[in-house]
Coordinates of C-alpha atoms in Angstrom, one line a residue:
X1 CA -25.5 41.6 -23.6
X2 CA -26.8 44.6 -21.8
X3 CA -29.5 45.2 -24.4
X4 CA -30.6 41.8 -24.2
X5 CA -30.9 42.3 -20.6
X6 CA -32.1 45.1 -20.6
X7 CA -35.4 44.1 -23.1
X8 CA -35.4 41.2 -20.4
X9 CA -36.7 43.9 -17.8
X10 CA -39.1 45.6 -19.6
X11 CA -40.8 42.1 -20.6
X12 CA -40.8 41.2 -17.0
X13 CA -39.2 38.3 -17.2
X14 CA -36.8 36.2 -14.4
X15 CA -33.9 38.3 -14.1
X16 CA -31.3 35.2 -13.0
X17 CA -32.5 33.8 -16.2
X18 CA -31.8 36.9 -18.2
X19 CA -28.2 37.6 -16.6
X20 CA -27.1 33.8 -17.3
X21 CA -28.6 34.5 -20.8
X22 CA -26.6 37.8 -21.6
X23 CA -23.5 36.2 -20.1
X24 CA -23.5 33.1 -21.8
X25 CA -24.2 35.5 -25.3
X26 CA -21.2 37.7 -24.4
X27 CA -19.2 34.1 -23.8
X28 CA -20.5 32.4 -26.6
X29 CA -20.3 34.9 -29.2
X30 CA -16.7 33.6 -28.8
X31 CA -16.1 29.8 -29.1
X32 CA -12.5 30.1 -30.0
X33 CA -12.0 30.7 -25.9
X34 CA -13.6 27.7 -24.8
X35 CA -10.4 25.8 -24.8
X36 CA -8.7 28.7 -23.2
X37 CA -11.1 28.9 -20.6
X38 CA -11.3 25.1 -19.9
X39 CA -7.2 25.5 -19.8
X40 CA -7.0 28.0 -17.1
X41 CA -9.8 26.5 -14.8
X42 CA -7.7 22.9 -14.6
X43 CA -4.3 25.5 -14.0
X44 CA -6.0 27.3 -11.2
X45 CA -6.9 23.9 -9.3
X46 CA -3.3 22.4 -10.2
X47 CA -1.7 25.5 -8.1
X48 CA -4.8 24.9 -5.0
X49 CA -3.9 21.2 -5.3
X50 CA 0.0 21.8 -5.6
X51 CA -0.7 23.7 -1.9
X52 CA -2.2 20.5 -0.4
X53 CA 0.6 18.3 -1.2
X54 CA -0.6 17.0 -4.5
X55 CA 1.5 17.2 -7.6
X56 CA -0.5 17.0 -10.8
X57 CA 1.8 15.9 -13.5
X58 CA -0.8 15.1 -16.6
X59 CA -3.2 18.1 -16.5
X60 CA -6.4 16.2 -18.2
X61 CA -5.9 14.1 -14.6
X62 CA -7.2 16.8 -13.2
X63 CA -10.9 16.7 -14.6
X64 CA -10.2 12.4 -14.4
X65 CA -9.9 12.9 -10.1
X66 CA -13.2 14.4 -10.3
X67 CA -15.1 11.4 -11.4
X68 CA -12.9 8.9 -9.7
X69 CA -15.2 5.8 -8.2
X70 CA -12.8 3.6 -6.9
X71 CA -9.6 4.2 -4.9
X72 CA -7.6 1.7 -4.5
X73 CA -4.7 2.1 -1.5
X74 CA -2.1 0.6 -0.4
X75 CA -1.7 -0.1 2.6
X76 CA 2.0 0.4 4.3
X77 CA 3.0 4.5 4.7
X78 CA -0.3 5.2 2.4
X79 CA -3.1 4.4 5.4
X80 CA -0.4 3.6 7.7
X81 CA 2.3 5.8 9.5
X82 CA 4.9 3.6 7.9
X83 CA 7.1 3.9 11.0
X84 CA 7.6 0.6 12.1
X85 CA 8.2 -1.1 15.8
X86 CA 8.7 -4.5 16.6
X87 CA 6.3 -5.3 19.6
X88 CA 6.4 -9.1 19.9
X89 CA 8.6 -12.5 19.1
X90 CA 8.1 -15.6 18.8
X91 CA 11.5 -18.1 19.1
X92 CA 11.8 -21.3 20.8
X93 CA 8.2 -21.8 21.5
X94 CA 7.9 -18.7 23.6
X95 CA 6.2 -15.4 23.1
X96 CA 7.5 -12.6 24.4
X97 CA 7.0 -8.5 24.2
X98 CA 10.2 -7.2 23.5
X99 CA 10.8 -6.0 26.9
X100 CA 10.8 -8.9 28.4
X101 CA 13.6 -10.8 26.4
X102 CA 16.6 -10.6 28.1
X103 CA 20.0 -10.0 26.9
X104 CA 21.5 -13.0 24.7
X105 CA 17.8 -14.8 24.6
X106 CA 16.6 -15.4 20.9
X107 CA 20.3 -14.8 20.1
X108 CA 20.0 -16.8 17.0
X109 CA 16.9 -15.2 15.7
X110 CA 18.2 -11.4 16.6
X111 CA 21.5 -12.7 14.8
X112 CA 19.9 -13.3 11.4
X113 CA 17.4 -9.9 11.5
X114 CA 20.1 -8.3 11.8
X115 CA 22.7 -9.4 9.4
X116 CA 19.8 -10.2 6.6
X117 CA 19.3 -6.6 6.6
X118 CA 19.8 -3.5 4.5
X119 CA 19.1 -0.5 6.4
X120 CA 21.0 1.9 7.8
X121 CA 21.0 4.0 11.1
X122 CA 23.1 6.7 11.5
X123 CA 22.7 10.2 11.3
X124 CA 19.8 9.8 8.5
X125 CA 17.6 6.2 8.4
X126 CA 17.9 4.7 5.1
X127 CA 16.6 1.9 3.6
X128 CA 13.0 -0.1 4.8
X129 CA 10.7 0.3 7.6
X130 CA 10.4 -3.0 8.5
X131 CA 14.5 -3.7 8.6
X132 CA 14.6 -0.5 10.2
X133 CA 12.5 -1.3 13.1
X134 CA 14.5 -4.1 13.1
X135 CA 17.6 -2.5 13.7
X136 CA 16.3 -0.2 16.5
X137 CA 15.4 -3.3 18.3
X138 CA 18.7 -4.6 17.8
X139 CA 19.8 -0.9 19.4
X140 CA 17.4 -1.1 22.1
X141 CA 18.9 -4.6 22.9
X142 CA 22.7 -3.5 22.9
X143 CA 23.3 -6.0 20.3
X144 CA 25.8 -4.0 17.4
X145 CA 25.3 -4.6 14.2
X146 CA 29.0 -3.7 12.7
X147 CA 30.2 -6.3 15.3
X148 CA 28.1 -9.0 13.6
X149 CA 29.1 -8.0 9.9
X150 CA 32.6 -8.5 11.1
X151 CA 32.2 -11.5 13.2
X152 CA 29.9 -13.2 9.8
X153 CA 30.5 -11.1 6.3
X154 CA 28.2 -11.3 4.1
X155 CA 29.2 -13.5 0.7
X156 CA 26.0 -13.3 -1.1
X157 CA 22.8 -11.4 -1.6
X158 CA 19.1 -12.8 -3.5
X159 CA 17.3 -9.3 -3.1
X160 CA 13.8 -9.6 -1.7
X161 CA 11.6 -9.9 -4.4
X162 CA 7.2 -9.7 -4.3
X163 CA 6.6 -12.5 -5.8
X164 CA 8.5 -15.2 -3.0
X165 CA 8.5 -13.1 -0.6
X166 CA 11.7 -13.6 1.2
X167 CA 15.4 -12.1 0.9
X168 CA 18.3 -14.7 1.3
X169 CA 21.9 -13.4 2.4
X170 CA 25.1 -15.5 2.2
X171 CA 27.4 -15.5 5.1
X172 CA 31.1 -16.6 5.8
X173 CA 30.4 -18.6 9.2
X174 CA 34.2 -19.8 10.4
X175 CA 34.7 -22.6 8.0
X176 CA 31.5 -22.9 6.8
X177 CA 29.0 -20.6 4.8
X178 CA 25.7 -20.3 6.4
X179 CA 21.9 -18.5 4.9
X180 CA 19.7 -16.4 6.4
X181 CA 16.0 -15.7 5.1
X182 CA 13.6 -13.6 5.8
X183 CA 9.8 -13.4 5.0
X184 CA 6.3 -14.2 4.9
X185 CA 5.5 -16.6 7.5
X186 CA 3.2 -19.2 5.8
X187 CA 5.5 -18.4 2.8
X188 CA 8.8 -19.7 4.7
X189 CA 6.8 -22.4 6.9
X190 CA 6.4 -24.4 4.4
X191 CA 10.0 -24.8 3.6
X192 CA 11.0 -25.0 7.1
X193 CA 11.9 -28.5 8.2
X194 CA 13.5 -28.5 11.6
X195 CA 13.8 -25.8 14.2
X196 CA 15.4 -23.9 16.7
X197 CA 14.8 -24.8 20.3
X198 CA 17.0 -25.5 22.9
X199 CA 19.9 -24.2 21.4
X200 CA 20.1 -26.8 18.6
X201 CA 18.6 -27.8 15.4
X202 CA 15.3 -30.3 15.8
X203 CA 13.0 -31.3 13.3
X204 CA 10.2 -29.7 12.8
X205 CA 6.4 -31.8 12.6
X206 CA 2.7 -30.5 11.3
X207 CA 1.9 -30.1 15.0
X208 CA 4.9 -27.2 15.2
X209 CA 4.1 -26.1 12.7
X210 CA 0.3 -25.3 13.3
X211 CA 1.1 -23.9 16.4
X212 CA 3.5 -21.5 15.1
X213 CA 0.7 -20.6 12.6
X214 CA -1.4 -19.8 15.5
X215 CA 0.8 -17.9 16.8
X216 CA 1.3 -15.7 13.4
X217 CA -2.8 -15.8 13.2
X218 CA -2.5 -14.1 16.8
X219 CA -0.2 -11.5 16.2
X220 CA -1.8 -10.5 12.2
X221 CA -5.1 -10.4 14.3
X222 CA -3.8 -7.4 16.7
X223 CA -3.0 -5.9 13.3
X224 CA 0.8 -6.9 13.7
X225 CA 2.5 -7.4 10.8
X226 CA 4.6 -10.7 10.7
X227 CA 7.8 -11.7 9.5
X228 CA 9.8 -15.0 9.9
X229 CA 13.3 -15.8 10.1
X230 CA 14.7 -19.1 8.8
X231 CA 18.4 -20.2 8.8
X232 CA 20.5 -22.8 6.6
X233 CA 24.3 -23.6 7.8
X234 CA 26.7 -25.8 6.0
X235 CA 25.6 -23.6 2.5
X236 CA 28.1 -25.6 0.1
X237 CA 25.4 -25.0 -3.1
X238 CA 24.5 -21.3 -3.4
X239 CA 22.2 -22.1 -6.3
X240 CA 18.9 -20.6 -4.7
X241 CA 16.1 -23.7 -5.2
X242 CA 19.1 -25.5 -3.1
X243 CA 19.1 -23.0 -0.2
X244 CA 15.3 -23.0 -0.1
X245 CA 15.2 -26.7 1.1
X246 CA 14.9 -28.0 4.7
X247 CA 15.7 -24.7 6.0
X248 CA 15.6 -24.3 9.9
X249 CA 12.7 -22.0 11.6
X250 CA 14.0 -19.4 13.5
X251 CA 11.1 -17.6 15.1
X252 CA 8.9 -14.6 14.5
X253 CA 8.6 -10.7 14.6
X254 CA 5.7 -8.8 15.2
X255 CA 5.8 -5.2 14.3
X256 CA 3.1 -2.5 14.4
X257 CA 2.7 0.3 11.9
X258 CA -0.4 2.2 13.0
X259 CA -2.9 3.9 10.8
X260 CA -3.0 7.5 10.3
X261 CA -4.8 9.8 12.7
X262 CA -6.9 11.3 9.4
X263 CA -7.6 8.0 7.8
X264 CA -10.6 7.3 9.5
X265 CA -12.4 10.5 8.8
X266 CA -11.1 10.8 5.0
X267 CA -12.8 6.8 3.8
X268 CA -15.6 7.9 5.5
X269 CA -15.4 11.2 3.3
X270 CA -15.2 9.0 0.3
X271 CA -17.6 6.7 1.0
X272 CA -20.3 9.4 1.5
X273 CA -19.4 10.7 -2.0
X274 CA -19.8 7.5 -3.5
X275 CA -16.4 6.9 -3.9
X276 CA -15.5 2.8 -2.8
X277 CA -12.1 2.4 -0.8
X278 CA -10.1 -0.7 -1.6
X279 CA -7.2 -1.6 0.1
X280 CA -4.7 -3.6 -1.6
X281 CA -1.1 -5.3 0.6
X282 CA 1.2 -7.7 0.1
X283 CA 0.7 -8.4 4.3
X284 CA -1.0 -11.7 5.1
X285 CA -4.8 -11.3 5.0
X286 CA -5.5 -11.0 9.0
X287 CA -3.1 -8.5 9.5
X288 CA -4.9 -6.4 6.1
X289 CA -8.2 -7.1 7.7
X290 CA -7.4 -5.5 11.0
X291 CA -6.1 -2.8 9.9
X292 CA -9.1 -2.3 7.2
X293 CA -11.3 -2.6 10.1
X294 CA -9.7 -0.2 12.3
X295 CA -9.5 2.6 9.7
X296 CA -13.2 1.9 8.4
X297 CA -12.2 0.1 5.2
X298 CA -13.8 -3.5 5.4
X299 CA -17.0 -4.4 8.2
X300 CA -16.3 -8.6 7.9
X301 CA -14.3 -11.3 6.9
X302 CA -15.9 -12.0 3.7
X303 CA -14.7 -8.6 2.1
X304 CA -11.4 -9.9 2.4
X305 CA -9.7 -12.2 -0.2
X306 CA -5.8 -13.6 -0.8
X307 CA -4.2 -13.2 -4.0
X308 CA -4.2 -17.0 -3.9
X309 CA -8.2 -17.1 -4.2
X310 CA -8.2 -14.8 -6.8
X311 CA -6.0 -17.2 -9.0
X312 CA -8.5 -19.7 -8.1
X313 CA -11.4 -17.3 -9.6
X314 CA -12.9 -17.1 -12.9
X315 CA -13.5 -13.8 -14.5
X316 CA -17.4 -14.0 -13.9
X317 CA -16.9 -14.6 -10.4
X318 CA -14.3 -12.1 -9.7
X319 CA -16.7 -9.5 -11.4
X320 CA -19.7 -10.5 -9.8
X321 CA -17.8 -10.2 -6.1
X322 CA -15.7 -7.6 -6.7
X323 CA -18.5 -4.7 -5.6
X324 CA -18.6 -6.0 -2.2
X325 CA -15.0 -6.8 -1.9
X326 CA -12.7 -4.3 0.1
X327 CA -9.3 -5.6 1.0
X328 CA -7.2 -7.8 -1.5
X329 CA -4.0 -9.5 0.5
X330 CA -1.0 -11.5 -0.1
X331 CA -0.6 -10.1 -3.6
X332 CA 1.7 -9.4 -6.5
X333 CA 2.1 -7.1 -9.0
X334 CA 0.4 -8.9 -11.4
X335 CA -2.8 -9.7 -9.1
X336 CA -2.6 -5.3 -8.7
X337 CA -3.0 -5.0 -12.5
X338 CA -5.7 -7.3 -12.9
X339 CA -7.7 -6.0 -9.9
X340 CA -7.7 -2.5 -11.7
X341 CA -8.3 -3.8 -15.2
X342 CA -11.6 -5.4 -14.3
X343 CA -12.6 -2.1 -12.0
X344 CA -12.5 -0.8 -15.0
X345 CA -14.4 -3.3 -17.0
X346 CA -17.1 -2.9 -14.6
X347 CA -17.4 0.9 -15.7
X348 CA -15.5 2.3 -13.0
X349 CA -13.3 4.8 -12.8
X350 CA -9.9 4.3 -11.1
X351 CA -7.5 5.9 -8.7
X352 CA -4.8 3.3 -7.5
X353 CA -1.6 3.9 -5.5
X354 CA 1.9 3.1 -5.4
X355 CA 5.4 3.8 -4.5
X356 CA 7.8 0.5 -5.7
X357 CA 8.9 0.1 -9.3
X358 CA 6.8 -3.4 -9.6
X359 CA 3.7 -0.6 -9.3
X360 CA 4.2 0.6 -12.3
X361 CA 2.1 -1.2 -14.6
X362 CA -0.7 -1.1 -12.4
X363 CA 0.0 2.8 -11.7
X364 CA -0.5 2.6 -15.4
X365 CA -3.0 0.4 -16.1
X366 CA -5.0 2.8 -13.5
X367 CA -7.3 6.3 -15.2
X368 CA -5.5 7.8 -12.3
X369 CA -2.1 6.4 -10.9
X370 CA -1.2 7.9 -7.6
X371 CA 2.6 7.3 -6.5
X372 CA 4.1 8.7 -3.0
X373 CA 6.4 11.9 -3.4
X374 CA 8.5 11.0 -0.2
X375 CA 9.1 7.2 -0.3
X376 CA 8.3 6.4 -4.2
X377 CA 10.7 5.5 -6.8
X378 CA 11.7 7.3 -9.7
X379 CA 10.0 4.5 -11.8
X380 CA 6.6 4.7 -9.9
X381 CA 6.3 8.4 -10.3
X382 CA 7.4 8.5 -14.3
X383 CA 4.1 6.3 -14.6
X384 CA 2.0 8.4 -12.3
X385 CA -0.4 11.2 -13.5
X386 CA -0.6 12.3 -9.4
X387 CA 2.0 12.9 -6.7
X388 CA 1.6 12.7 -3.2
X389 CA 4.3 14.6 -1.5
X390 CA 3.6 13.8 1.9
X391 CA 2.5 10.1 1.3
X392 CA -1.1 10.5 3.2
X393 CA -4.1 8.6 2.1
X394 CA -5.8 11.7 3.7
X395 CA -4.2 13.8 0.9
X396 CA -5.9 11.7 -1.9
X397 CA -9.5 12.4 -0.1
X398 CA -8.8 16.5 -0.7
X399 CA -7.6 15.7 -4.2
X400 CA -10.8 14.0 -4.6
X401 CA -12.8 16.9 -3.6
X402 CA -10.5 19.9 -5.3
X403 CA -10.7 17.5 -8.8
X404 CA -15.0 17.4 -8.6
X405 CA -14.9 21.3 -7.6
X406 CA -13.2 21.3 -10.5
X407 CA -14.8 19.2 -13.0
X408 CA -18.4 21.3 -12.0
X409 CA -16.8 24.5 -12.3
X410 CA -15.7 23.4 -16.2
X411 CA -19.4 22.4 -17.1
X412 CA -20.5 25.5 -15.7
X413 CA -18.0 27.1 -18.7
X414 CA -19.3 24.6 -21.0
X415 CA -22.7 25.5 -20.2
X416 CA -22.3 29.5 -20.4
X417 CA -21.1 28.3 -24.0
X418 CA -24.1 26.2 -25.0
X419 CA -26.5 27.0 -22.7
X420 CA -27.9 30.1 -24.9
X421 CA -30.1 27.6 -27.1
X422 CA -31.3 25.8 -24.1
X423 CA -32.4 29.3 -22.5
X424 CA -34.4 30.7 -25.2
X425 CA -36.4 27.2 -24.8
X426 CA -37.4 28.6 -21.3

């Protein structure tokens, strides 16, 4: 090495050539350490990334983040602050903030939010941020929970599942059993037959019902998320396609979950490096679009699409779209999977996110699956090659930019290896 330098000199040639050239010799002459080398490089930025709340768990992930081209976010505790508060409701044809409903009004509605409901306050919050927002309100009204469980005990549970939509609990009512719901809006709507107004059961026409569908539009449009309550009494079938008949519309929630402070700067980040944010929700699309226009995500409408259009889709449309698409609503598990897949059929490589166990074929099906450290399953992170500990989209932006540090610093090893041939060329 030094000789070669050395001659170098005396030939007046370009020293940084002839110092890359004697090291890449001394590294070259032996080959049996370029695995070695490559090893500790991804080992070193595994412990930098481990400082910035980012778990690796597959170490080739490492070198993967570096070349990522599509990230694909979720939306709820991911780019949002996942801390939930109910600002509006809608019950009896009235809209009101919540401080302005008085004690006892909407009794009905703040009846079956709180009884259809799995959370728990006490001295840790467990459980859901939307049915936890829901039982602060319920605090912040005076209105006890405990009380209600005693007063109505619950029979029966159909757990909330992705695909419906809704959660159904079963409920001993006096002599009679009576259901509560709660979901999607349009998803429950359309089940709904009568209503609550007036302090009894009416029926419900298509012009209640499009107002009450304005009246969702307006809330998802201040980036509220929506959730609807419906009620069944006289329950004698508890055979679930019977309790989903002729139900009786309740009224509405509206609930805020900001976006992160850092979210704003960090797609911005990505987008300068080339890398295209998508975000994909379950929430109902005008509520998605807000919030991907607050945070920098989508520009216009037409970037937004429903899991219900994508059905409607053939594979040569949704590929030809897809580039300019950035916010996928209203969709399952199985719409998650197949956005990914044909990301990837288009050559791109992808990061996705995820912190329920129906994530995990898509976390999967991902070149990079992402799960959240804090909220996340057990099941989402086992299919994960990333952790986020502190569930911040933010977090994924600074993995982004540790894994490309660290994908050029291995081809500058590989290139002290090889380069020796390429440098006698010069």
């Amino acid at each position: 090495m030094s000789v070669t330098f050395l001659m170098g000199v005396l030939q007046h040639r370009n020293l940084l050539q002839m110092l890359l050239l004697s090291i890449s010799l001394a590294v070259a002459a032996i080959p049996e350490g370029l695995p070695a080398v490559v090893t500790i490089v991804l080992a070193l930025g595994v412990a930098r990334m481990a400082k910035a709340n980012t778990i690796i768990r597959k170490l080739p992930a490492v070198e993967t983040l570096g070349a990522v081209s599509v990230v694909c976010s979720d939306k709820t505790g991911t780019l949002t602050e996942n801390k939930m508060k109910v600002l509006k409701l809608y019950a009896e044809d009235k809209t009101l903030s919540v401080s302005q409903v008085r004690p006892r009004e909407f009794s009905r509605l703040m009846q079956g939010f709180l009884l259809c409901n799995n959370a728990v306050i006490g001295k840790t919050e467990l459980g859901d941020s939307t049915e936890l927002a829901l039982l602060s309100m319920g605090e912040q009204m005076g209105i006890s929970r405990e009380r209600l469980e005693e007063r109505y005990p619950r029979l029966e549970e159909i757990p909330f599942d992705s695909d419906k939509k809704y959660m159904v609990t079963l409920h001993k009512d006096q002599s009679q059993v009576c259901a509560y719901i709660k979901g999607a809006c349009d998803y429950l709507l359309e089940v709904c037959s009568f209503w609550w107004i007036g302090g009894k059961i009416e029926p419900l026409g298509q012009i209640q019902k499009m107002k009450i569908r304005r009246v969702m539009e307006g809330m998802a449009e201040e980036g509220l998320r929506v959730l609807a309550l419906a009620f069944k009494e006289h329950v004698s079938d508890w055979n679930e396609s019977s309790i989903m008949k002729n139900l009786v519309f309740a009224g509405l929630a509206g609930m805020m979950d900001a976006p992160r402070k850092q979210v704003n700067q960090s797609v911005y980040q990505l987008k300068r490096a080339g890398v295209q944010v998508v975000m994909i929700t379950g929430d109902y699309q005008e509520t998605a679009f807000s919030i991907a226009k607050m945070t920098g995500i989508a520009r216009k409408r037409e970037q937004c699409v429903t899991g219900e259009e994508l059905d409607a889709m053939s594979d040569a449309e949704f590929s030809s779209k897809m580039n300019d698409i950035r916010v996928f609503a209203r969709v399952t598990p199985a719409h998650k999977v197949k956005i990914v897949k044909e990301f990837k059929k288009n050559g791109k490589i992808v990061a996705m996110t995820g912190d329920g166990v129906n994530d995990a074929p898509s976390l999967h099906a991902a070149d990079i699956g992402i799960a959240m450290g804090a909220n996340g399953t057990d099941v989402a992170k086992n299919a994960a090659d990333l952790i986020l500990a502190d569930d911040n989209f933010s977090t994924i932006e600074k993995a982004v930019e540790e894994g490309r540090s660290i994908y050029v610093n291995i081809k500058k090893v590989d290139f002290y290896f090889y380069c020796p041939q390429t440098l006698e060329k010069l």
